[in-house]
């Protein structure tokens, strides 16, 4: 994918290789914070924000620290460190500079620290050998893909609340079945790029 | 394996950790937001369930509201008197003893209440309530038994009993109030935990008509009012209401009630206050 055009990267990250529905990353918030469209939207925005920043920062850490020092094998540990510090830093700064945004993102922001989708994105960026521009495009669109999936899913779950679901399937079982059906639907995009 | 590699790895990772740590420390100084230390203390005195029963977004929201004077120190129904006294101590207010409360469904209808039609839709009170002007029960104030309250209860404290009416288990109930908001009929209320005598009906309609619909309804005959030695029960808007502050749980109203609308809750073996 080295020479892939930005457009192809964006379409691929949002639809074809959707982080939740075809890579199965970030399932925890996907199931946990999807009971209402409103909170799902908040989570989606927080993830978009953090993933884009983390993608860029990890790119710099990888290119200017790990590669010159020949420490490629440490990327996993280094990225966890970077992401955790980044989220903390963003939280502190937001609290001071933009209390409104801080309130809006609320509890979702610290939750993202340990989100595997963010780490997965950082590792994938390196694997695909993206340059900076491609990294930004991929990070942002992957996060938008996540938001799309979680908001759609929350919409379906809101409807499920009033549906007459058989007793053994109520709650998480039906949510998981719904998620898998959505995943199958997104498989329809395979081969698009 | 070259020793240099190990040193490089340790130094670079350690260096990154140090730098990030320093940046964070600097940021937390530079961007420090003045938080009232009492907010954290109040936060610690709360149950921390973030249930929202107080009406504020989460326990932090409640703590800030207490500090801003928007709510009283006993505003957390889940924490009860325990956290109320702790918060009162932090705020330097004399503890307003938050009386322990429990939710109660004020309806004894269920199978005793006539049905106007057969409801065969989804099992949900809100949905049923929208059909035919308030669901299938002949009484507009009757429990539909759809279990909306059962679903919202996080403490497994409310269940539909054998008569098809929701019933609260006071031992499990934390008085968080979620069932009260969930009930489309508005027939759930918070009552004092030590109270054992209740008028389990809030039908505001006129006597005769009410009696036809439900054998356990309050018909506002005022026999209880006349017999109460403490002047603790009154009829307002065609329904008897107990003043829980005056009531001594003597049970005379229960014995005199001609329609079985008054209950003595003996099953829970709760303390009967006799002063």
Short mmCIF file of C-alpha atoms in Angstrom, two decimals:
data_model
loop_
_atom_site.label_atom_id
_atom_site.label_comp_id
_atom_site.label_asym_id
_atom_site.label_seq_id
_atom_site.Cartn_x
_atom_site.Cartn_y
_atom_site.Cartn_z
CA UNK A 1 0.00 0.00 0.00
CA UNK A 2 3.03 2.21 -0.16
CA UNK A 3 1.97 4.34 -3.06
CA UNK A 4 -1.74 4.22 -2.33
CA UNK A 5 -3.55 7.45 -3.05
CA UNK A 6 -5.12 9.36 -0.19
CA UNK A 7 -8.61 8.74 -1.51
CA UNK A 8 -8.10 4.99 -1.61
CA UNK A 9 -6.73 5.06 1.93
CA UNK A 10 -9.75 6.98 3.20
CA UNK A 11 -12.36 4.76 1.55
CA UNK A 12 -10.49 1.68 2.62
CA UNK A 13 -10.21 2.76 6.27
CA UNK A 14 -13.83 3.86 6.59
CA UNK A 15 -15.62 1.09 4.74
CA UNK A 16 -13.54 -1.82 3.53
CA UNK A 17 -11.25 -2.27 6.50
CA UNK A 18 -13.55 -0.72 9.07
CA UNK A 19 -11.74 -0.89 12.41
CA UNK A 20 -14.63 -2.35 14.32
CA UNK A 21 -16.49 -4.38 11.78
CA UNK A 22 -13.74 -6.00 9.79
CA UNK A 23 -10.58 -5.65 11.88
CA UNK A 24 -12.43 -6.24 15.16
CA UNK A 25 -10.48 -3.59 17.04
CA UNK A 26 -12.06 -1.43 19.73
CA UNK A 27 -14.91 -3.84 20.42
CA UNK A 28 -15.01 -2.84 24.09
CA UNK A 29 -16.25 0.73 23.62
CA UNK A 30 -18.25 -0.45 20.61
CA UNK A 31 -20.37 -2.66 22.87
CA UNK A 32 -20.05 -0.62 26.04
CA UNK A 33 -20.90 2.89 24.94
CA UNK A 34 -23.49 2.22 22.26
CA UNK A 35 -26.76 2.24 24.14
CA UNK A 36 -27.66 5.75 23.08
CA UNK A 37 -26.82 7.58 19.89
CA UNK A 38 -25.83 10.66 21.89
CA UNK A 39 -23.16 8.96 24.01
CA UNK A 40 -22.02 6.93 21.02
CA UNK A 41 -21.48 10.20 19.18
CA UNK A 42 -19.45 11.56 22.11
CA UNK A 43 -17.31 8.45 22.15
CA UNK A 44 -16.87 8.59 18.38
CA UNK A 45 -15.70 12.20 18.51
CA UNK A 46 -13.30 11.50 21.37
CA UNK A 47 -11.84 8.53 19.50
CA UNK A 48 -11.50 10.55 16.31
CA UNK A 49 -9.67 13.26 18.18
CA UNK A 50 -7.27 10.95 19.99
CA UNK A 51 -6.65 8.59 17.08
CA UNK A 52 -5.67 11.37 14.70
CA UNK A 53 -3.28 12.90 17.22
CA UNK A 54 -1.89 9.52 18.25
CA UNK A 55 -1.37 8.50 14.63
CA UNK A 56 0.70 11.60 13.95
CA UNK A 57 2.71 11.42 17.17
CA UNK A 58 3.53 7.74 16.86
CA UNK A 59 4.66 8.38 13.29
CA UNK A 60 7.20 10.90 14.55
CA UNK A 61 8.31 8.67 17.40
CA UNK A 62 8.79 5.80 15.00
CA UNK A 63 10.56 7.75 12.26
CA UNK A 64 12.80 9.93 14.39
CA UNK A 65 13.50 7.84 17.46
CA UNK A 66 12.96 4.14 16.91
CA UNK A 67 14.22 3.75 13.33
CA UNK A 68 17.48 5.76 13.68
CA UNK A 69 18.29 3.86 16.87
CA UNK A 70 17.39 0.57 15.22
CA UNK A 71 14.79 -0.18 17.87
CA UNK A 72 11.87 -1.18 15.63
CA UNK A 73 11.08 -4.12 17.88
CA UNK A 74 10.20 -1.77 20.73
CA UNK A 75 7.39 -0.09 18.82
CA UNK A 76 4.63 -1.79 20.83
CA UNK A 77 5.96 -0.68 24.20
CA UNK A 78 6.90 2.76 22.94
CA UNK A 79 3.47 3.33 21.40
CA UNK A 80 1.63 2.37 24.57
CA UNK A 81 3.79 4.89 26.41
CA UNK A 82 3.14 7.58 23.81
CA UNK A 83 -0.61 7.02 23.66
CA UNK A 84 -1.08 6.94 27.42
CA UNK A 85 0.93 10.13 27.93
CA UNK A 86 -0.79 11.81 25.00
CA UNK A 87 -4.27 11.13 26.35
CA UNK A 88 -3.26 12.37 29.78
CA UNK A 89 -1.71 15.47 28.29
CA UNK A 90 -4.72 16.21 26.11
CA UNK A 91 -7.01 15.81 29.10
CA UNK A 92 -5.02 18.24 31.23
CA UNK A 93 -4.78 20.82 28.48
CA UNK A 94 -8.46 20.50 27.54
CA UNK A 95 -9.58 20.92 31.12
CA UNK A 96 -7.80 24.24 31.24
CA UNK A 97 -8.29 25.62 27.76
CA UNK A 98 -11.69 24.29 26.73
CA UNK A 99 -13.88 23.22 29.63
CA UNK A 100 -16.84 22.88 27.27
CA UNK A 101 -15.11 20.30 25.08
CA UNK A 102 -13.74 18.62 28.20
CA UNK A 103 -17.28 18.32 29.56
CA UNK A 104 -18.54 17.01 26.24
CA UNK A 105 -15.90 14.30 25.94
CA UNK A 106 -16.22 13.63 29.66
CA UNK A 107 -15.39 10.18 30.86
CA UNK A 108 -14.72 8.89 27.33
CA UNK A 109 -11.36 10.56 27.04
CA UNK A 110 -9.52 8.63 29.77
CA UNK A 111 -11.25 5.46 28.60
CA UNK A 112 -9.49 5.72 25.26
CA UNK A 113 -6.06 5.41 26.90
CA UNK A 114 -6.39 1.67 26.85
CA UNK A 115 -8.32 1.36 23.62
CA UNK A 116 -6.79 -1.25 21.33
CA UNK A 117 -8.08 0.56 18.25
CA UNK A 118 -5.67 3.43 18.90
CA UNK A 119 -2.72 1.12 19.39
CA UNK A 120 -3.79 -1.00 16.44
CA UNK A 121 -3.90 2.08 14.25
CA UNK A 122 -0.40 3.13 15.27
CA UNK A 123 0.97 -0.31 14.49
CA UNK A 124 -0.90 -0.55 11.17
CA UNK A 125 0.44 2.84 10.07
CA UNK A 126 3.95 1.49 10.52
CA UNK A 127 3.16 -1.84 8.88
CA UNK A 128 1.81 -0.13 5.75
CA UNK A 129 4.88 2.15 5.66
CA UNK A 130 2.77 5.27 5.24
CA UNK A 131 4.33 8.70 4.91
CA UNK A 132 3.13 11.56 7.11
CA UNK A 133 0.26 12.67 4.87
CA UNK A 134 -0.97 9.13 4.41
CA UNK A 135 -0.69 8.55 8.16
CA UNK A 136 -2.90 11.53 8.89
CA UNK A 137 -5.46 10.46 6.28
CA UNK A 138 -5.48 6.89 7.50
CA UNK A 139 -5.73 7.84 11.19
CA UNK A 140 -8.56 10.28 10.69
CA UNK A 141 -10.56 8.07 8.38
CA UNK A 142 -10.07 4.97 10.51
CA UNK A 143 -11.46 6.94 13.43
CA UNK A 144 -14.36 8.19 11.31
CA UNK A 145 -15.01 4.56 10.38
CA UNK A 146 -15.11 3.71 14.07
CA UNK A 147 -17.52 6.57 14.77
CA UNK A 148 -19.71 5.54 11.85
CA UNK A 149 -19.90 1.97 13.11
CA UNK A 150 -20.61 2.88 16.72
CA UNK A 151 -23.27 5.47 15.83
CA UNK A 152 -25.05 3.11 13.43
CA UNK A 153 -24.89 0.39 16.03
CA UNK A 154 -26.27 2.68 18.74
CA UNK A 155 -29.13 3.58 16.41
CA UNK A 156 -29.99 -0.08 15.97
CA UNK A 157 -29.69 -0.76 19.69
CA UNK A 158 -32.08 2.07 20.51
CA UNK A 159 -34.65 0.33 18.32
CA UNK A 160 -33.80 -3.01 19.91
CA UNK A 161 -34.75 -1.60 23.32
CA UNK A 162 -38.42 -1.68 22.41
CA UNK A 163 -38.30 -4.83 20.28
CA UNK A 164 -39.79 -8.01 21.66
CA UNK A 165 -36.59 -10.02 21.83
CA UNK A 166 -36.77 -13.63 23.13
CA UNK A 167 -35.69 -13.71 26.77
CA UNK A 168 -32.39 -15.59 26.44
CA UNK A 169 -31.22 -13.12 23.79
CA UNK A 170 -31.95 -9.90 25.66
CA UNK A 171 -29.08 -7.54 26.34
CA UNK A 172 -25.64 -8.45 25.12
CA UNK A 173 -26.47 -11.61 23.14
CA UNK A 174 -28.72 -9.73 20.73
CA UNK A 175 -26.20 -6.88 20.62
CA UNK A 176 -23.46 -9.30 19.57
CA UNK A 177 -25.72 -10.85 16.93
CA UNK A 178 -26.55 -7.38 15.64
CA UNK A 179 -22.87 -6.49 15.54
CA UNK A 180 -22.07 -9.62 13.56
CA UNK A 181 -24.86 -8.87 11.07
CA UNK A 182 -23.47 -5.36 10.66
CA UNK A 183 -20.06 -6.87 10.14
CA UNK A 184 -21.44 -9.11 7.40
CA UNK A 185 -23.06 -6.09 5.79
CA UNK A 186 -19.74 -4.26 5.80
CA UNK A 187 -18.09 -7.30 4.22
CA UNK A 188 -20.03 -6.27 1.13
CA UNK A 189 -17.46 -3.50 0.64
CA UNK A 190 -14.68 -6.05 0.18
CA UNK A 191 -12.98 -5.65 -3.16
CA UNK A 192 -14.09 -2.05 -3.50
CA UNK A 193 -10.47 -0.93 -3.47
CA UNK B 1 23.30 -10.03 21.43
CA UNK B 2 25.23 -6.88 21.82
CA UNK B 3 25.14 -5.22 25.23
CA UNK B 4 24.99 -1.91 23.40
CA UNK B 5 21.56 -2.81 22.01
CA UNK B 6 20.18 -3.37 25.46
CA UNK B 7 21.59 -0.13 26.75
CA UNK B 8 20.21 1.73 23.75
CA UNK B 9 16.75 0.28 24.30
CA UNK B 10 16.76 1.06 28.01
CA UNK B 11 18.09 4.56 27.52
CA UNK B 12 15.74 5.51 24.69
CA UNK B 13 12.59 4.09 26.28
CA UNK B 14 13.56 5.39 29.68
CA UNK B 15 14.37 8.75 28.14
CA UNK B 16 11.02 8.89 26.41
CA UNK B 17 9.30 7.96 29.65
CA UNK B 18 11.20 10.66 31.47
CA UNK B 19 10.43 13.30 28.86
CA UNK B 20 6.74 12.44 28.75
CA UNK B 21 6.62 12.35 32.53
CA UNK B 22 8.27 15.74 32.72
CA UNK B 23 5.92 17.17 30.10
CA UNK B 24 2.91 15.82 32.00
CA UNK B 25 4.21 17.17 35.30
CA UNK B 26 4.84 20.52 33.67
CA UNK B 27 1.44 20.51 32.03
CA UNK B 28 -0.35 19.66 35.23
CA UNK B 29 1.38 22.64 36.86
CA UNK B 30 0.96 25.00 33.96
CA UNK B 31 -2.62 24.05 33.15
CA UNK B 32 -3.67 23.41 36.71
CA UNK B 33 -7.36 24.04 37.15
CA UNK B 34 -8.32 25.26 40.54
CA UNK B 35 -10.47 22.51 41.94
CA UNK B 36 -12.02 22.96 45.31
CA UNK B 37 -10.37 20.26 47.44
CA UNK B 38 -13.75 19.68 49.01
CA UNK B 39 -15.04 18.45 45.64
CA UNK B 40 -12.66 15.51 45.80
CA UNK B 41 -13.56 14.81 49.42
CA UNK B 42 -17.27 14.88 48.64
CA UNK B 43 -16.63 12.67 45.65
CA UNK B 44 -14.98 10.12 47.94
CA UNK B 45 -17.90 10.17 50.35
CA UNK B 46 -20.31 9.21 47.58
CA UNK B 47 -21.09 5.65 46.45
CA UNK B 48 -19.44 6.32 43.09
CA UNK B 49 -22.01 4.46 41.02
CA UNK B 50 -22.58 7.48 38.72
CA UNK B 51 -26.23 6.41 38.53
CA UNK B 52 -27.60 9.91 38.09
CA UNK B 53 -30.40 9.39 40.60
CA UNK B 54 -29.60 12.76 42.17
CA UNK B 55 -30.40 14.44 38.88
CA UNK B 56 -26.83 15.48 38.14
CA UNK B 57 -24.49 13.82 35.63
CA UNK B 58 -22.55 11.40 37.80
CA UNK B 59 -21.09 11.70 41.27
CA UNK B 60 -18.70 14.46 40.21
CA UNK B 61 -21.62 16.48 38.96
CA UNK B 62 -23.37 16.06 42.29
CA UNK B 63 -20.25 17.02 44.23
CA UNK B 64 -19.93 20.23 42.22
CA UNK B 65 -23.62 20.95 42.68
CA UNK B 66 -23.30 20.59 46.45
CA UNK B 67 -20.37 23.00 46.43
CA UNK B 68 -22.30 25.47 44.31
CA UNK B 69 -25.18 25.22 46.76
CA UNK B 70 -27.53 23.91 44.07
CA UNK B 71 -28.56 20.89 46.09
CA UNK B 72 -28.57 19.83 49.70
CA UNK B 73 -25.98 17.54 51.27
CA UNK B 74 -28.45 14.68 51.50
CA UNK B 75 -29.26 14.87 47.80
CA UNK B 76 -27.73 11.47 47.07
CA UNK B 77 -30.50 8.92 47.59
CA UNK B 78 -28.20 5.93 47.12
CA UNK B 79 -25.60 6.94 49.68
CA UNK B 80 -28.36 7.68 52.17
CA UNK B 81 -27.75 9.15 55.61
CA UNK B 82 -24.22 7.75 55.72
CA UNK B 83 -22.80 9.80 52.88
CA UNK B 84 -25.06 12.72 53.75
CA UNK B 85 -23.46 13.06 57.18
CA UNK B 86 -19.97 12.73 55.68
CA UNK B 87 -20.70 15.43 53.11
CA UNK B 88 -22.28 17.61 55.77
CA UNK B 89 -19.06 17.30 57.78
CA UNK B 90 -16.97 18.33 54.76
CA UNK B 91 -19.25 21.26 54.03
CA UNK B 92 -19.39 22.25 57.67
CA UNK B 93 -23.17 22.03 57.76
CA UNK B 94 -25.03 20.38 60.58
CA UNK B 95 -26.03 17.00 59.26
CA UNK B 96 -29.57 17.01 58.04
CA UNK B 97 -30.40 13.46 58.96
CA UNK B 98 -31.52 12.05 55.64
CA UNK B 99 -34.23 9.64 56.60
CA UNK B 100 -33.83 6.27 54.96
CA UNK B 101 -36.42 5.85 52.30
CA UNK B 102 -37.73 3.17 50.05
CA UNK B 103 -39.81 3.20 46.90
CA UNK B 104 -43.38 1.94 47.03
CA UNK B 105 -45.84 1.15 44.28
CA UNK B 106 -49.11 2.71 45.39
CA UNK B 107 -51.44 0.25 43.72
CA UNK B 108 -53.12 -2.93 44.81
CA UNK B 109 -55.02 -3.40 41.58
CA UNK B 110 -53.54 -6.01 39.31
CA UNK B 111 -56.01 -8.89 38.99
CA UNK B 112 -58.44 -7.05 41.30
CA UNK B 113 -58.78 -4.34 38.70
CA UNK B 114 -61.02 -4.89 35.68
CA UNK B 115 -59.57 -4.94 32.20
CA UNK B 116 -61.17 -2.83 29.52
CA UNK B 117 -59.64 -4.87 26.74
CA UNK B 118 -57.08 -7.58 26.09
CA UNK B 119 -53.65 -6.06 25.56
CA UNK B 120 -51.44 -8.18 23.32
CA UNK B 121 -48.66 -5.80 22.38
CA UNK B 122 -45.04 -5.63 23.53
CA UNK B 123 -44.48 -6.07 27.25
CA UNK B 124 -43.77 -2.48 28.10
CA UNK B 125 -45.80 -0.11 30.26
CA UNK B 126 -44.94 2.98 28.20
CA UNK B 127 -46.14 1.30 25.03
CA UNK B 128 -49.30 -0.04 26.65
CA UNK B 129 -50.01 3.30 28.30
CA UNK B 130 -50.24 4.94 24.88
CA UNK B 131 -52.98 2.60 23.71
CA UNK B 132 -56.66 3.18 24.34
CA UNK B 133 -56.14 6.09 26.69
CA UNK B 134 -53.87 4.56 29.31
CA UNK B 135 -53.64 0.85 28.69
CA UNK B 136 -55.93 -2.06 29.38
CA UNK B 137 -56.65 -1.45 33.08
CA UNK B 138 -60.03 0.03 33.91
CA UNK B 139 -58.36 2.25 36.50
CA UNK B 140 -56.29 5.07 35.01
CA UNK B 141 -54.00 4.95 38.06
CA UNK B 142 -53.50 1.19 38.01
CA UNK B 143 -50.20 -0.65 37.71
CA UNK B 144 -50.02 -2.20 34.23
CA UNK B 145 -47.51 -4.83 35.33
CA UNK B 146 -45.39 -4.41 32.19
CA UNK B 147 -42.22 -4.27 34.24
CA UNK B 148 -40.65 -0.98 33.12
CA UNK B 149 -39.65 -0.40 36.74
CA UNK B 150 -38.24 -3.94 37.03
CA UNK B 151 -36.01 -3.31 34.03
CA UNK B 152 -34.54 -0.03 35.23
CA UNK B 153 -33.82 -1.25 38.77
CA UNK B 154 -30.09 -1.86 39.17
CA UNK B 155 -30.55 -3.49 42.55
CA UNK B 156 -33.05 -6.24 41.72
CA UNK B 157 -35.38 -4.65 44.27
CA UNK B 158 -38.63 -4.51 42.33
CA UNK B 159 -40.65 -7.36 40.89
CA UNK B 160 -44.11 -8.03 39.52
CA UNK B 161 -45.97 -9.99 42.22
CA UNK B 162 -48.51 -12.77 41.74
CA UNK B 163 -51.37 -10.26 41.34
CA UNK B 164 -49.64 -8.56 38.43
CA UNK B 165 -48.59 -5.48 40.37
CA UNK B 166 -45.03 -4.27 40.83
CA UNK B 167 -43.77 -4.63 44.38
CA UNK B 168 -40.64 -3.19 45.97
CA UNK B 169 -38.41 -5.13 48.31
CA UNK B 170 -37.44 -2.45 50.86
CA UNK B 171 -34.37 -4.39 51.95
CA UNK B 172 -32.83 -4.13 48.49
CA UNK B 173 -34.25 -0.75 47.53
CA UNK B 174 -31.80 2.16 47.69
CA UNK B 175 -34.39 4.83 46.91
CA UNK B 176 -32.49 5.90 43.82
CA UNK B 177 -35.77 6.86 42.17
CA UNK B 178 -35.16 5.30 38.75
CA UNK B 179 -38.41 3.32 38.92
CA UNK B 180 -40.29 6.49 39.82
CA UNK B 181 -39.21 8.14 36.59
CA UNK B 182 -39.70 4.97 34.58
CA UNK B 183 -43.34 4.47 35.62
CA UNK B 184 -45.64 6.05 33.02
CA UNK B 185 -48.50 5.92 35.55
CA UNK B 186 -46.58 7.87 38.20
CA UNK B 187 -47.76 5.53 40.93
CA UNK B 188 -44.38 4.88 42.56
CA UNK B 189 -43.38 7.11 45.45
CA UNK B 190 -40.60 7.36 48.00
CA UNK B 191 -41.85 6.52 51.49
CA UNK B 192 -40.02 6.34 54.83
CA UNK B 193 -38.34 2.99 55.34
CA UNK B 194 -39.84 2.54 58.82
CA UNK B 195 -43.38 3.20 57.67
CA UNK B 196 -45.55 0.07 57.65
CA UNK B 197 -49.05 1.41 56.96
CA UNK B 198 -49.83 2.62 53.48
CA UNK B 199 -52.76 3.72 51.40
CA UNK B 200 -51.93 1.70 48.31
CA UNK B 201 -54.06 3.69 45.92
CA UNK B 202 -53.78 7.12 44.34
CA UNK B 203 -56.90 7.09 42.24
CA UNK B 204 -58.19 10.65 42.03
CA UNK B 205 -61.58 9.80 40.57
CA UNK B 206 -64.92 9.84 42.39
CA UNK B 207 -65.90 6.91 44.64
CA UNK B 208 -68.63 4.80 42.99
CA UNK B 209 -67.02 4.63 39.60
CA UNK B 210 -63.69 3.72 41.17
CA UNK B 211 -65.23 0.92 43.20
CA UNK B 212 -66.70 -0.66 40.09
CA UNK B 213 -63.30 -0.84 38.45
CA UNK B 214 -61.19 -2.11 41.31
CA UNK B 215 -62.09 -3.88 44.54
CA UNK B 216 -59.02 -2.52 46.33
CA UNK B 217 -59.41 1.13 45.43
CA UNK B 218 -59.66 4.05 47.83
CA UNK B 219 -63.17 5.50 47.50
CA UNK B 220 -62.47 8.51 49.69
CA UNK B 221 -65.12 7.49 52.25
CA UNK B 222 -63.13 9.23 55.04
CA UNK B 223 -63.70 6.42 57.57
CA UNK B 224 -59.94 6.28 58.12
CA UNK B 225 -59.84 10.06 58.64
CA UNK B 226 -62.49 9.86 61.33
CA UNK B 227 -60.82 7.00 63.14
CA UNK B 228 -57.22 8.15 63.08
CA UNK B 229 -56.12 9.04 66.63
CA UNK B 230 -53.17 11.09 65.39
CA UNK B 231 -54.90 13.13 62.71
CA UNK B 232 -52.34 11.67 60.32
CA UNK B 233 -54.59 10.69 57.43
CA UNK B 234 -56.54 13.06 55.21
CA UNK B 235 -58.51 12.86 52.02
CA UNK B 236 -57.21 15.15 49.30
CA UNK B 237 -58.49 15.00 45.73
CA UNK B 238 -60.66 11.95 46.43
CA UNK B 239 -57.89 9.81 47.85
CA UNK B 240 -56.68 9.21 51.40
CA UNK B 241 -53.14 10.32 52.08
CA UNK B 242 -51.05 9.45 55.14
CA UNK B 243 -48.87 12.11 56.68
CA UNK B 244 -45.85 9.92 57.36
CA UNK B 245 -44.45 12.36 59.92
CA UNK B 246 -47.51 12.08 62.12
CA UNK B 247 -48.38 8.43 61.51
CA UNK B 248 -47.51 6.01 64.30
CA UNK B 249 -48.30 2.91 62.28
CA UNK B 250 -51.03 1.92 64.76
CA UNK B 251 -53.04 0.23 62.03
CA UNK B 252 -56.51 1.46 63.04
CA UNK B 253 -57.14 2.83 59.55
CA UNK B 254 -56.20 -0.56 58.14
CA UNK B 255 -58.84 -2.25 60.28
CA UNK B 256 -61.54 0.30 59.45
CA UNK B 257 -60.95 0.58 55.72
CA UNK B 258 -63.98 -0.92 53.93
CA UNK B 259 -62.23 -1.50 50.61
CA UNK B 260 -58.91 -3.02 51.53
CA UNK B 261 -57.05 -0.04 50.06
CA UNK B 262 -54.89 0.34 53.18
CA UNK B 263 -52.10 -2.12 53.79
CA UNK B 264 -50.01 -3.10 56.78
CA UNK B 265 -46.72 -4.33 55.49
CA UNK B 266 -45.86 -6.96 58.05
CA UNK B 267 -44.04 -9.31 55.75
CA UNK B 268 -40.84 -7.35 55.80
CA UNK B 269 -40.65 -7.45 59.59
CA UNK B 270 -39.85 -3.81 59.73
CA UNK B 271 -39.75 -1.78 62.91
CA UNK B 272 -43.10 -0.38 63.90
CA UNK B 273 -42.49 2.95 65.55
CA UNK B 274 -44.72 3.46 68.54
CA UNK B 275 -44.24 6.63 70.40
#
